[in-house]
Amino acid sequence: MREITLSKAVNEAIAEEMRRDETVFLLGEDVAEAGTPFKVLSGLVEEFGTERIIDTPISEPGFTGIAVGAALTGSRPIVDLMFGDFLFLIMDQLCNQAAKAYYMSGGKLNVPMVLRTNLGATRRSAAQHSQSLHALVAHIPGLKVALPSSAYEAKGLMKTAIRDNNPVVIFEDKLMYQDKAPVPEEEYLIPFGVANVKREGKDITLIGTSSMVQVAEAAAEALAKEGIEAEVIDPRTIVPLDEETLLKSVKKTSRAIVIDEGHQSYGVTGEIASRLNEKAFYHLDAPVVRMGAMDVPVPFSPALEDLTVPTVDAVTAMARRLVAGEMIHAA
Amino acid sequence: MPHDVIMPALGMAQDSGLIVSWLKSPGDAVKAGDALMEVETDKATMEVEAQADGFLTRVTAAAGDTIPVGNVVAVIAETAEAADEDPPAPVAESKAPAEAESEPAPAELPDGKSVIMPALGMAQDTGLLVSWAKAPGDQVAADDVLFEVETDKSTMEVPAGHDGYVAALLAEAGDTVPVGESVAIISADKPADPQRRSAGPSAKPTAAPSDPAAKTEEAIATKATAPARPSPTKAAAVEGVILASPKTRRLALEEGLDLARLAEAGHPQPFHVRDLETLRTMPARGTGSAAPVEAAPARHLSARVSSDGLAGFLAWARAETQGSVDQSTLLAGFARASLRSLDGNPDPVIEVETLHGSTRFPEAAEDDATNGKPDLILRDLRASPLNGLRMGAEAAPVLTLVQEDETLTLTLECGAGQLDARAAISLVSGFAGRLEDPLRHLL
C-alpha cells in the first residue's frame, strides 16, 4: 500500500469531500495561497477557487461565527484554526453557539461544522503555540472530538467529521504532519467511537491518544524485550469514547497507563483513568496511572520543553513498575 | 382560592423590581398566562404573567414603585368583589388551614399591608426568622429594619417596606417561613389590638421542636432506622490496614482466602494476584491460635476400604514379577491417575512419604524437588501403629494411608484454597476405588 504524509492525508480527505459535496467549504487564516503554515492545504485553492477556500482576516471569533451561521443555514464549513491555542478566542462561537444549537432548538437546527486545529509540544513554539487543549472542548456536551494518530486515521476521521451533522473538532499533532503511513487509494471512513487495538498483550494496557500512540507503541516494543506484553489502544475519538474496548482490555491485563499530551490535571488521562477505576475496579491489580503533560506553561527552552511531555522511557519505566507490583504513590 | 401576585426574581442577583406599568386594572378578569404588569430590572424589562385565572384585586403597588422581590403587589381573587369582602391578609390563613382548625380560632387579622418572607437567595424556598426588630404596636418607617432572616448563605435585615404601625407579627423568632408567606402586617393607623402569633404548621417544614406531632413522627423514623444500621467498627478484625489490589481482594474473597495471614507472615505489601499463590500454599492456621481471624478452613476427609484388594493385587504382582513390587510407585500411580481425572493436570507430581523416607513421582520431578512443591503428598503409614490422624493442612494436599487389621483408612487433609470441595471428594473417592480394586483400574 502507498505511504503518504499526514499532511497529504488531510488534504486528500478535504479535497475528496469538497468534490463529493458542493456545500463543503473551508475558511481560515492563510488557507488559500499560503496553504496554511504547515502546507497542509496546498493546491486546494487552485482546484476549488477562492469562493470555497476562503482566506479570512485575522479574527478567529469572526470567521468561526461565520462558519456557525453558514452551518445553521445549510453549508458544511471546515474552519481552519491555525493553532489549537487560539481555541480560547472562539469559546463562545464553539461552545455556546455551535455545541448548543441542536439541543436548544429541540433538534430543529444542526451545525454540521468541522473545526480542524492542532495540538502538540516540542516544536519550539513557546507557551502560546504549543498547547494541547482537546480536553477543554471534550468537556462540552455537543462537541465531538477526534484525535488522529497517523495519516490513515487523519484521512478517515476527517471524512467522517465532514459528513457528521454535528460540530466536530479534530486535533492534528503539529509534529506529525510529515510522518508517513500506509493509506489506501480507495475511499474509506473511520467511524467515531471505535477504538483501535494497535497491539495485543496480556500484562498491561497502554492507552495513548494522538502522537502518544507512537510513544505507547515504542514503549510496548521496549517492554516486549523484557518479556512484558503490553496491549496498545488508540481510542481515536475521545468524544464519543469507546469505553467497551478499553474496559475489555483492562479486565484482561489488570493494569493500565493512560497517555495523553494535554496537561495531566483535569485532563483526558484523568477522565479515562477514572472510568476504568469505576467500571473495572475489581479487575485491577494496580492503580490506573495517568501520564499527561506537566502542569506548566510549555517552555520555549528545548531542553525544558522535552521534559514536559510523556516519553517512551518514562512510559516503559512506569509499566515495568506496575507489572512488578511496585507500590505507586501509596503509603 | 385567592392567588398572590408577587414581584418575581427575574435576574440572578436581583432584589427589587420597578413596576413600569400595569397592563390590567383592578377588577379586570385575568386568565393564567395574561400579562399583568411590566417590570424593569437592571438588565431588561419583562412582562409578568398571571399564574391563575380570576380577577385582579387589591393592587398595592403603582407604576413607578420599586418593590422588593417576593413582595405581594396584588391578589388574583375568584370574584371581582373579593377585594372589598376579604380580610386584608387572607393568604396566611388560607395557606394554613390546619392551624385554623386545630387551634382556637385566631382573632381576625388587623387591616394593613402584608410583609412577606423575601427570597434572598437564588434557590431559596424558606427563610429562618432570626429575630424581630419591632414589637406589635411599634411605629415603623418603610426603611426601618423589621426583622432579621437567615438563609443558607447569610443573615440579612429586612426593612418594613411600608410606613405605619406593626399591627401583627405572624411568625416567631426561630420559625422557618416559606418564601412569600406573610410574616407581619403594617397598618396605616395605630392598631387598637396588635397581634402576635407563630407561623402555622405549613410554615415549619422541618418540624419545629414545639410541634409534638412532627416530633413523634421523627422519633418513629429514628427508631425504625437505628437498629438497621450496621455497626461500622465490626468489620475490622485485624489491626492495621492491608494493602492489596482490588483484584487480589476479589479473588481472595472468591476463594475464601484470608489476606491477613499473608500480612501476619510478614509478606511484603501491597499484595497482588501473584501473592495469592503463596497464600494458597500456606499451612492452615493452628487450631490453638487465639487470633479471632477467620482462617481459610481446612478440609479433612476420610474413607475406609478393605485391604483385601490391595493385598491380593500385591501378591499377584509379586508372583508375576518374581520379586518385590515397589509399593510407593504403585501408590503414586494410583494417586496420579486420581488427580489427572479431576483437574486435567496431565503430569501431577506426587511425593510419597513412608517411615523410611520420601520419593517424588514421576522420577524426573526429583530434580526440581527443592524448588517446587508437589501436587499431592501421599503419606504411606500402613507400617506404623497409627490408625487415624488429624494434622491440619500443609503446603500441599496430604493423603494419608493407615491400616488397622483388614481395613485401610484413607485421609485427605488440605486447605480450602488448595482443593475445592468437589475435587477433594473426587480425589478421595477415586483413590479409595483404586485401592479397593487395583486390577480393575489397571485394565
PDB file of N, CA, C and O in Angstrom, chain B residues 3-61:
ATOM      1  N   HIS B   3     -54.962  34.138  44.818  1.00  0.00           N
ATOM      2  CA  HIS B   3     -53.582  33.841  44.437  1.00  0.00           C
ATOM      3  C   HIS B   3     -52.775  35.130  44.498  1.00  0.00           C
ATOM      4  O   HIS B   3     -53.132  36.120  43.884  1.00  0.00           O
ATOM      5  N   ASP B   4     -51.680  35.120  45.259  1.00  0.00           N
ATOM      6  CA  ASP B   4     -50.840  36.317  45.359  1.00  0.00           C
ATOM      7  C   ASP B   4     -50.092  36.580  44.070  1.00  0.00           C
ATOM      8  O   ASP B   4     -49.583  35.647  43.444  1.00  0.00           O
ATOM      9  N   VAL B   5     -50.009  37.844  43.721  1.00  0.00           N
ATOM     10  CA  VAL B   5     -49.108  38.235  42.634  1.00  0.00           C
ATOM     11  C   VAL B   5     -47.906  38.866  43.328  1.00  0.00           C
ATOM     12  O   VAL B   5     -48.059  39.851  44.055  1.00  0.00           O
ATOM     13  N   ILE B   6     -46.733  38.247  43.138  1.00  0.00           N
ATOM     14  CA  ILE B   6     -45.564  38.801  43.829  1.00  0.00           C
ATOM     15  C   ILE B   6     -44.572  39.358  42.814  1.00  0.00           C
ATOM     16  O   ILE B   6     -44.633  39.036  41.631  1.00  0.00           O
ATOM     17  N   MET B   7     -43.695  40.193  43.309  1.00  0.00           N
ATOM     18  CA  MET B   7     -42.615  40.703  42.459  1.00  0.00           C
ATOM     19  C   MET B   7     -41.637  39.541  42.247  1.00  0.00           C
ATOM     20  O   MET B   7     -41.044  39.039  43.196  1.00  0.00           O
ATOM     21  N   PRO B   8     -41.501  39.086  40.997  1.00  0.00           N
ATOM     22  CA  PRO B   8     -40.644  37.916  40.776  1.00  0.00           C
ATOM     23  C   PRO B   8     -39.162  38.297  40.712  1.00  0.00           C
ATOM     24  O   PRO B   8     -38.832  39.452  40.455  1.00  0.00           O
ATOM     25  N   ALA B   9     -38.309  37.305  40.966  1.00  0.00           N
ATOM     26  CA  ALA B   9     -36.873  37.496  40.767  1.00  0.00           C
ATOM     27  C   ALA B   9     -36.577  37.184  39.314  1.00  0.00           C
ATOM     28  O   ALA B   9     -36.634  36.037  38.891  1.00  0.00           O
ATOM     29  N   LEU B  10     -36.304  38.192  38.535  1.00  0.00           N
ATOM     30  CA  LEU B  10     -36.095  37.977  37.096  1.00  0.00           C
ATOM     31  C   LEU B  10     -34.621  37.887  36.745  1.00  0.00           C
ATOM     32  O   LEU B  10     -34.234  37.347  35.729  1.00  0.00           O
ATOM     33  N   GLY B  11     -33.789  38.441  37.610  1.00  0.00           N
ATOM     34  CA  GLY B  11     -32.356  38.382  37.346  1.00  0.00           C
ATOM     35  C   GLY B  11     -31.701  37.482  38.362  1.00  0.00           C
ATOM     36  O   GLY B  11     -32.347  37.012  39.296  1.00  0.00           O
ATOM     37  N   MET B  12     -30.399  37.225  38.192  1.00  0.00           N
ATOM     38  CA  MET B  12     -29.721  36.294  39.079  1.00  0.00           C
ATOM     39  C   MET B  12     -29.412  36.924  40.427  1.00  0.00           C
ATOM     40  O   MET B  12     -29.333  36.250  41.431  1.00  0.00           O
ATOM     41  N   ALA B  13     -29.202  38.232  40.472  1.00  0.00           N
ATOM     42  CA  ALA B  13     -28.849  38.873  41.731  1.00  0.00           C
ATOM     43  C   ALA B  13     -29.748  40.082  41.943  1.00  0.00           C
ATOM     44  O   ALA B  13     -29.319  41.162  42.285  1.00  0.00           O
ATOM     45  N   GLN B  14     -31.041  39.872  41.714  1.00  0.00           N
ATOM     46  CA  GLN B  14     -31.977  40.996  41.769  1.00  0.00           C
ATOM     47  C   GLN B  14     -32.691  41.007  43.109  1.00  0.00           C
ATOM     48  O   GLN B  14     -33.184  39.990  43.567  1.00  0.00           O
ATOM     49  N   ASP B  15     -32.743  42.168  43.761  1.00  0.00           N
ATOM     50  CA  ASP B  15     -33.533  42.164  44.982  1.00  0.00           C
ATOM     51  C   ASP B  15     -34.781  43.034  44.904  1.00  0.00           C
ATOM     52  O   ASP B  15     -35.624  42.980  45.786  1.00  0.00           O
ATOM     53  N   SER B  16     -34.908  43.834  43.868  1.00  0.00           N
ATOM     54  CA  SER B  16     -36.165  44.568  43.721  1.00  0.00           C
ATOM     55  C   SER B  16     -36.444  44.797  42.241  1.00  0.00           C
ATOM     56  O   SER B  16     -35.565  44.612  41.395  1.00  0.00           O
ATOM     57  N   GLY B  17     -37.686  45.141  41.955  1.00  0.00           N
ATOM     58  CA  GLY B  17     -38.060  45.396  40.565  1.00  0.00           C
ATOM     59  C   GLY B  17     -38.904  46.657  40.490  1.00  0.00           C
ATOM     60  O   GLY B  17     -39.700  46.939  41.395  1.00  0.00           O
ATOM     61  N   LEU B  18     -38.742  47.398  39.394  1.00  0.00           N
ATOM     62  CA  LEU B  18     -39.519  48.623  39.194  1.00  0.00           C
ATOM     63  C   LEU B  18     -40.752  48.285  38.354  1.00  0.00           C
ATOM     64  O   LEU B  18     -40.622  47.712  37.263  1.00  0.00           O
ATOM     65  N   ILE B  19     -41.937  48.593  38.846  1.00  0.00           N
ATOM     66  CA  ILE B  19     -43.141  48.365  38.049  1.00  0.00           C
ATOM     67  C   ILE B  19     -43.238  49.512  37.039  1.00  0.00           C
ATOM     68  O   ILE B  19     -43.400  50.680  37.416  1.00  0.00           O
ATOM     69  N   VAL B  20     -43.054  49.177  35.778  1.00  0.00           N
ATOM     70  CA  VAL B  20     -43.095  50.197  34.723  1.00  0.00           C
ATOM     71  C   VAL B  20     -44.548  50.578  34.462  1.00  0.00           C
ATOM     72  O   VAL B  20     -44.912  51.747  34.404  1.00  0.00           O
ATOM     73  N   SER B  21     -45.406  49.557  34.319  1.00  0.00           N
ATOM     74  CA  SER B  21     -46.829  49.854  34.094  1.00  0.00           C
ATOM     75  C   SER B  21     -47.673  48.636  34.437  1.00  0.00           C
ATOM     76  O   SER B  21     -47.182  47.503  34.424  1.00  0.00           O
ATOM     77  N   TRP B  22     -48.905  48.891  34.751  1.00  0.00           N
ATOM     78  CA  TRP B  22     -49.869  47.807  34.924  1.00  0.00           C
ATOM     79  C   TRP B  22     -50.578  47.599  33.597  1.00  0.00           C
ATOM     80  O   TRP B  22     -50.981  48.553  32.938  1.00  0.00           O
ATOM     81  N   LEU B  23     -50.713  46.348  33.194  1.00  0.00           N
ATOM     82  CA  LEU B  23     -51.387  46.055  31.922  1.00  0.00           C
ATOM     83  C   LEU B  23     -52.837  45.653  32.174  1.00  0.00           C
ATOM     84  O   LEU B  23     -53.629  45.505  31.247  1.00  0.00           O
ATOM     85  N   LYS B  24     -53.190  45.449  33.456  1.00  0.00           N
ATOM     86  CA  LYS B  24     -54.582  45.149  33.843  1.00  0.00           C
ATOM     87  C   LYS B  24     -54.956  46.133  34.953  1.00  0.00           C
ATOM     88  O   LYS B  24     -54.084  46.573  35.716  1.00  0.00           O
ATOM     89  N   SER B  25     -56.231  46.404  35.047  1.00  0.00           N
ATOM     90  CA  SER B  25     -56.683  47.301  36.100  1.00  0.00           C
ATOM     91  C   SER B  25     -57.379  46.499  37.177  1.00  0.00           C
ATOM     92  O   SER B  25     -57.875  45.399  36.917  1.00  0.00           O
ATOM     93  N   PRO B  26     -57.434  47.049  38.389  1.00  0.00           N
ATOM     94  CA  PRO B  26     -58.143  46.348  39.463  1.00  0.00           C
ATOM     95  C   PRO B  26     -59.573  46.017  39.030  1.00  0.00           C
ATOM     96  O   PRO B  26     -60.259  46.858  38.430  1.00  0.00           O
ATOM     97  N   GLY B  27     -59.991  44.794  39.297  1.00  0.00           N
ATOM     98  CA  GLY B  27     -61.334  44.363  38.927  1.00  0.00           C
ATOM     99  C   GLY B  27     -61.384  43.658  37.572  1.00  0.00           C
ATOM    100  O   GLY B  27     -62.349  42.958  37.268  1.00  0.00           O
ATOM    101  N   ASP B  28     -60.302  43.778  36.771  1.00  0.00           N
ATOM    102  CA  ASP B  28     -60.280  43.109  35.458  1.00  0.00           C
ATOM    103  C   ASP B  28     -60.247  41.588  35.626  1.00  0.00           C
ATOM    104  O   ASP B  28     -59.606  41.070  36.541  1.00  0.00           O
ATOM    105  N   ALA B  29     -60.935  40.919  34.710  1.00  0.00           N
ATOM    106  CA  ALA B  29     -60.822  39.454  34.680  1.00  0.00           C
ATOM    107  C   ALA B  29     -59.492  39.108  34.022  1.00  0.00           C
ATOM    108  O   ALA B  29     -59.114  39.719  33.026  1.00  0.00           O
ATOM    109  N   VAL B  30     -58.758  38.139  34.622  1.00  0.00           N
ATOM    110  CA  VAL B  30     -57.482  37.718  34.013  1.00  0.00           C
ATOM    111  C   VAL B  30     -57.466  36.201  33.886  1.00  0.00           C
ATOM    112  O   VAL B  30     -58.130  35.485  34.645  1.00  0.00           O
ATOM    113  N   LYS B  31     -56.713  35.745  32.881  1.00  0.00           N
ATOM    114  CA  LYS B  31     -56.506  34.309  32.716  1.00  0.00           C
ATOM    115  C   LYS B  31     -55.033  34.011  32.988  1.00  0.00           C
ATOM    116  O   LYS B  31     -54.182  34.883  32.760  1.00  0.00           O
ATOM    117  N   ALA B  32     -54.772  32.788  33.488  1.00  0.00           N
ATOM    118  CA  ALA B  32     -53.379  32.394  33.712  1.00  0.00           C
ATOM    119  C   ALA B  32     -52.624  32.581  32.404  1.00  0.00           C
ATOM    120  O   ALA B  32     -53.091  32.144  31.347  1.00  0.00           O
ATOM    121  N   GLY B  33     -51.489  33.257  32.465  1.00  0.00           N
ATOM    122  CA  GLY B  33     -50.717  33.491  31.256  1.00  0.00           C
ATOM    123  C   GLY B  33     -50.862  34.911  30.732  1.00  0.00           C
ATOM    124  O   GLY B  33     -50.044  35.372  29.938  1.00  0.00           O
ATOM    125  N   ASP B  34     -51.934  35.621  31.153  1.00  0.00           N
ATOM    126  CA  ASP B  34     -52.093  37.016  30.737  1.00  0.00           C
ATOM    127  C   ASP B  34     -50.984  37.864  31.351  1.00  0.00           C
ATOM    128  O   ASP B  34     -50.621  37.688  32.512  1.00  0.00           O
ATOM    129  N   ALA B  35     -50.499  38.813  30.557  1.00  0.00           N
ATOM    130  CA  ALA B  35     -49.514  39.737  31.104  1.00  0.00           C
ATOM    131  C   ALA B  35     -50.222  40.686  32.062  1.00  0.00           C
ATOM    132  O   ALA B  35     -51.241  41.292  31.715  1.00  0.00           O
ATOM    133  N   LEU B  36     -49.725  40.806  33.290  1.00  0.00           N
ATOM    134  CA  LEU B  36     -50.349  41.655  34.309  1.00  0.00           C
ATOM    135  C   LEU B  36     -49.669  43.005  34.396  1.00  0.00           C
ATOM    136  O   LEU B  36     -50.305  44.034  34.542  1.00  0.00           O
ATOM    137  N   MET B  37     -48.328  42.946  34.387  1.00  0.00           N
ATOM    138  CA  MET B  37     -47.585  44.193  34.553  1.00  0.00           C
ATOM    139  C   MET B  37     -46.244  44.052  33.876  1.00  0.00           C
ATOM    140  O   MET B  37     -45.798  42.960  33.536  1.00  0.00           O
ATOM    141  N   GLU B  38     -45.604  45.201  33.726  1.00  0.00           N
ATOM    142  CA  GLU B  38     -44.296  45.218  33.111  1.00  0.00           C
ATOM    143  C   GLU B  38     -43.301  45.614  34.190  1.00  0.00           C
ATOM    144  O   GLU B  38     -43.544  46.561  34.936  1.00  0.00           O
ATOM    145  N   VAL B  39     -42.208  44.857  34.285  1.00  0.00           N
ATOM    146  CA  VAL B  39     -41.252  45.102  35.351  1.00  0.00           C
ATOM    147  C   VAL B  39     -39.884  45.360  34.750  1.00  0.00           C
ATOM    148  O   VAL B  39     -39.473  44.680  33.815  1.00  0.00           O
ATOM    149  N   GLU B  40     -39.202  46.349  35.286  1.00  0.00           N
ATOM    150  CA  GLU B  40     -37.857  46.639  34.791  1.00  0.00           C
ATOM    151  C   GLU B  40     -36.837  46.237  35.855  1.00  0.00           C
ATOM    152  O   GLU B  40     -36.988  46.565  37.031  1.00  0.00           O
ATOM    153  N   THR B  41     -35.822  45.504  35.413  1.00  0.00           N
ATOM    154  CA  THR B  41     -34.733  45.157  36.327  1.00  0.00           C
ATOM    155  C   THR B  41     -33.480  45.820  35.784  1.00  0.00           C
ATOM    156  O   THR B  41     -33.545  46.579  34.815  1.00  0.00           O
ATOM    157  N   ASP B  42     -32.313  45.482  36.394  1.00  0.00           N
ATOM    158  CA  ASP B  42     -31.055  46.052  35.910  1.00  0.00           C
ATOM    159  C   ASP B  42     -30.829  45.753  34.445  1.00  0.00           C
ATOM    160  O   ASP B  42     -30.225  46.529  33.724  1.00  0.00           O
ATOM    161  N   LYS B  43     -31.273  44.584  34.038  1.00  0.00           N
ATOM    162  CA  LYS B  43     -30.887  44.112  32.714  1.00  0.00           C
ATOM    163  C   LYS B  43     -31.946  44.276  31.646  1.00  0.00           C
ATOM    164  O   LYS B  43     -31.632  44.457  30.472  1.00  0.00           O
ATOM    165  N   ALA B  44     -33.194  44.142  32.028  1.00  0.00           N
ATOM    166  CA  ALA B  44     -34.213  44.093  30.980  1.00  0.00           C
ATOM    167  C   ALA B  44     -35.569  44.481  31.533  1.00  0.00           C
ATOM    168  O   ALA B  44     -35.775  44.561  32.747  1.00  0.00           O
ATOM    169  N   THR B  45     -36.499  44.704  30.622  1.00  0.00           N
ATOM    170  CA  THR B  45     -37.884  44.945  31.008  1.00  0.00           C
ATOM    171  C   THR B  45     -38.684  43.730  30.570  1.00  0.00           C
ATOM    172  O   THR B  45     -38.560  43.279  29.431  1.00  0.00           O
ATOM    173  N   MET B  46     -39.454  43.181  31.494  1.00  0.00           N
ATOM    174  CA  MET B  46     -40.178  41.953  31.158  1.00  0.00           C
ATOM    175  C   MET B  46     -41.618  42.034  31.629  1.00  0.00           C
ATOM    176  O   MET B  46     -41.927  42.750  32.586  1.00  0.00           O
ATOM    177  N   GLU B  47     -42.456  41.258  30.971  1.00  0.00           N
ATOM    178  CA  GLU B  47     -43.845  41.200  31.390  1.00  0.00           C
ATOM    179  C   GLU B  47     -44.024  40.089  32.414  1.00  0.00           C
ATOM    180  O   GLU B  47     -43.431  39.020  32.286  1.00  0.00           O
ATOM    181  N   VAL B  48     -44.832  40.341  33.419  1.00  0.00           N
ATOM    182  CA  VAL B  48     -45.097  39.331  34.437  1.00  0.00           C
ATOM    183  C   VAL B  48     -46.507  38.804  34.194  1.00  0.00           C
ATOM    184  O   VAL B  48     -47.450  39.569  34.059  1.00  0.00           O
ATOM    185  N   GLU B  49     -46.602  37.476  34.104  1.00  0.00           N
ATOM    186  CA  GLU B  49     -47.880  36.866  33.751  1.00  0.00           C
ATOM    187  C   GLU B  49     -48.670  36.437  34.985  1.00  0.00           C
ATOM    188  O   GLU B  49     -48.098  36.140  36.022  1.00  0.00           O
ATOM    189  N   ALA B  50     -49.958  36.385  34.807  1.00  0.00           N
ATOM    190  CA  ALA B  50     -50.824  35.871  35.861  1.00  0.00           C
ATOM    191  C   ALA B  50     -50.600  34.371  35.983  1.00  0.00           C
ATOM    192  O   ALA B  50     -50.451  33.676  34.978  1.00  0.00           O
ATOM    193  N   GLN B  51     -50.587  33.872  37.219  1.00  0.00           N
ATOM    194  CA  GLN B  51     -50.370  32.439  37.439  1.00  0.00           C
ATOM    195  C   GLN B  51     -51.687  31.696  37.608  1.00  0.00           C
ATOM    196  O   GLN B  51     -51.689  30.473  37.724  1.00  0.00           O
ATOM    197  N   ALA B  52     -52.815  32.442  37.658  1.00  0.00           N
ATOM    198  CA  ALA B  52     -54.110  31.782  37.875  1.00  0.00           C
ATOM    199  C   ALA B  52     -55.210  32.601  37.209  1.00  0.00           C
ATOM    200  O   ALA B  52     -55.027  33.777  36.899  1.00  0.00           O
ATOM    201  N   ASP B  53     -56.317  31.937  36.974  1.00  0.00           N
ATOM    202  CA  ASP B  53     -57.499  32.644  36.447  1.00  0.00           C
ATOM    203  C   ASP B  53     -58.177  33.369  37.601  1.00  0.00           C
ATOM    204  O   ASP B  53     -58.146  32.907  38.737  1.00  0.00           O
ATOM    205  N   GLY B  54     -58.842  34.495  37.300  1.00  0.00           N
ATOM    206  CA  GLY B  54     -59.596  35.187  38.333  1.00  0.00           C
ATOM    207  C   GLY B  54     -59.701  36.665  38.023  1.00  0.00           C
ATOM    208  O   GLY B  54     -59.719  37.054  36.848  1.00  0.00           O
ATOM    209  N   PHE B  55     -59.796  37.418  39.104  1.00  0.00           N
ATOM    210  CA  PHE B  55     -59.933  38.874  38.944  1.00  0.00           C
ATOM    211  C   PHE B  55     -58.811  39.552  39.694  1.00  0.00           C
ATOM    212  O   PHE B  55     -58.471  39.153  40.813  1.00  0.00           O
ATOM    213  N   LEU B  56     -58.256  40.583  39.059  1.00  0.00           N
ATOM    214  CA  LEU B  56     -57.163  41.310  39.689  1.00  0.00           C
ATOM    215  C   LEU B  56     -57.747  42.193  40.786  1.00  0.00           C
ATOM    216  O   LEU B  56     -58.608  43.034  40.533  1.00  0.00           O
ATOM    217  N   THR B  57     -57.294  41.956  42.013  1.00  0.00           N
ATOM    218  CA  THR B  57     -57.812  42.746  43.134  1.00  0.00           C
ATOM    219  C   THR B  57     -56.654  43.190  44.010  1.00  0.00           C
ATOM    220  O   THR B  57     -55.524  42.698  43.865  1.00  0.00           O
ATOM    221  N   ARG B  58     -56.970  44.030  44.915  1.00  0.00           N
ATOM    222  CA  ARG B  58     -56.050  44.513  45.933  1.00  0.00           C
ATOM    223  C   ARG B  58     -54.660  44.834  45.382  1.00  0.00           C
ATOM    224  O   ARG B  58     -53.655  44.300  45.839  1.00  0.00           O
ATOM    225  N   VAL B  59     -54.639  45.668  44.395  1.00  0.00           N
ATOM    226  CA  VAL B  59     -53.359  46.102  43.824  1.00  0.00           C
ATOM    227  C   VAL B  59     -52.742  47.097  44.801  1.00  0.00           C
ATOM    228  O   VAL B  59     -53.325  48.122  45.101  1.00  0.00           O
ATOM    229  N   THR B  60     -51.571  46.736  45.342  1.00  0.00           N
ATOM    230  CA  THR B  60     -50.997  47.580  46.402  1.00  0.00           C
ATOM    231  C   THR B  60     -49.796  48.378  45.913  1.00  0.00           C
ATOM    232  O   THR B  60     -49.177  49.101  46.684  1.00  0.00           O
ATOM    233  N   ALA B  61     -49.389  48.192  44.671  1.00  0.00           N
ATOM    234  CA  ALA B  61     -48.245  48.939  44.168  1.00  0.00           C
ATOM    235  C   ALA B  61     -48.637  49.601  42.858  1.00  0.00           C
ATOM    236  O   ALA B  61     -49.398  49.036  42.066  1.00  0.00           O
TER     237      ALA B  61
END
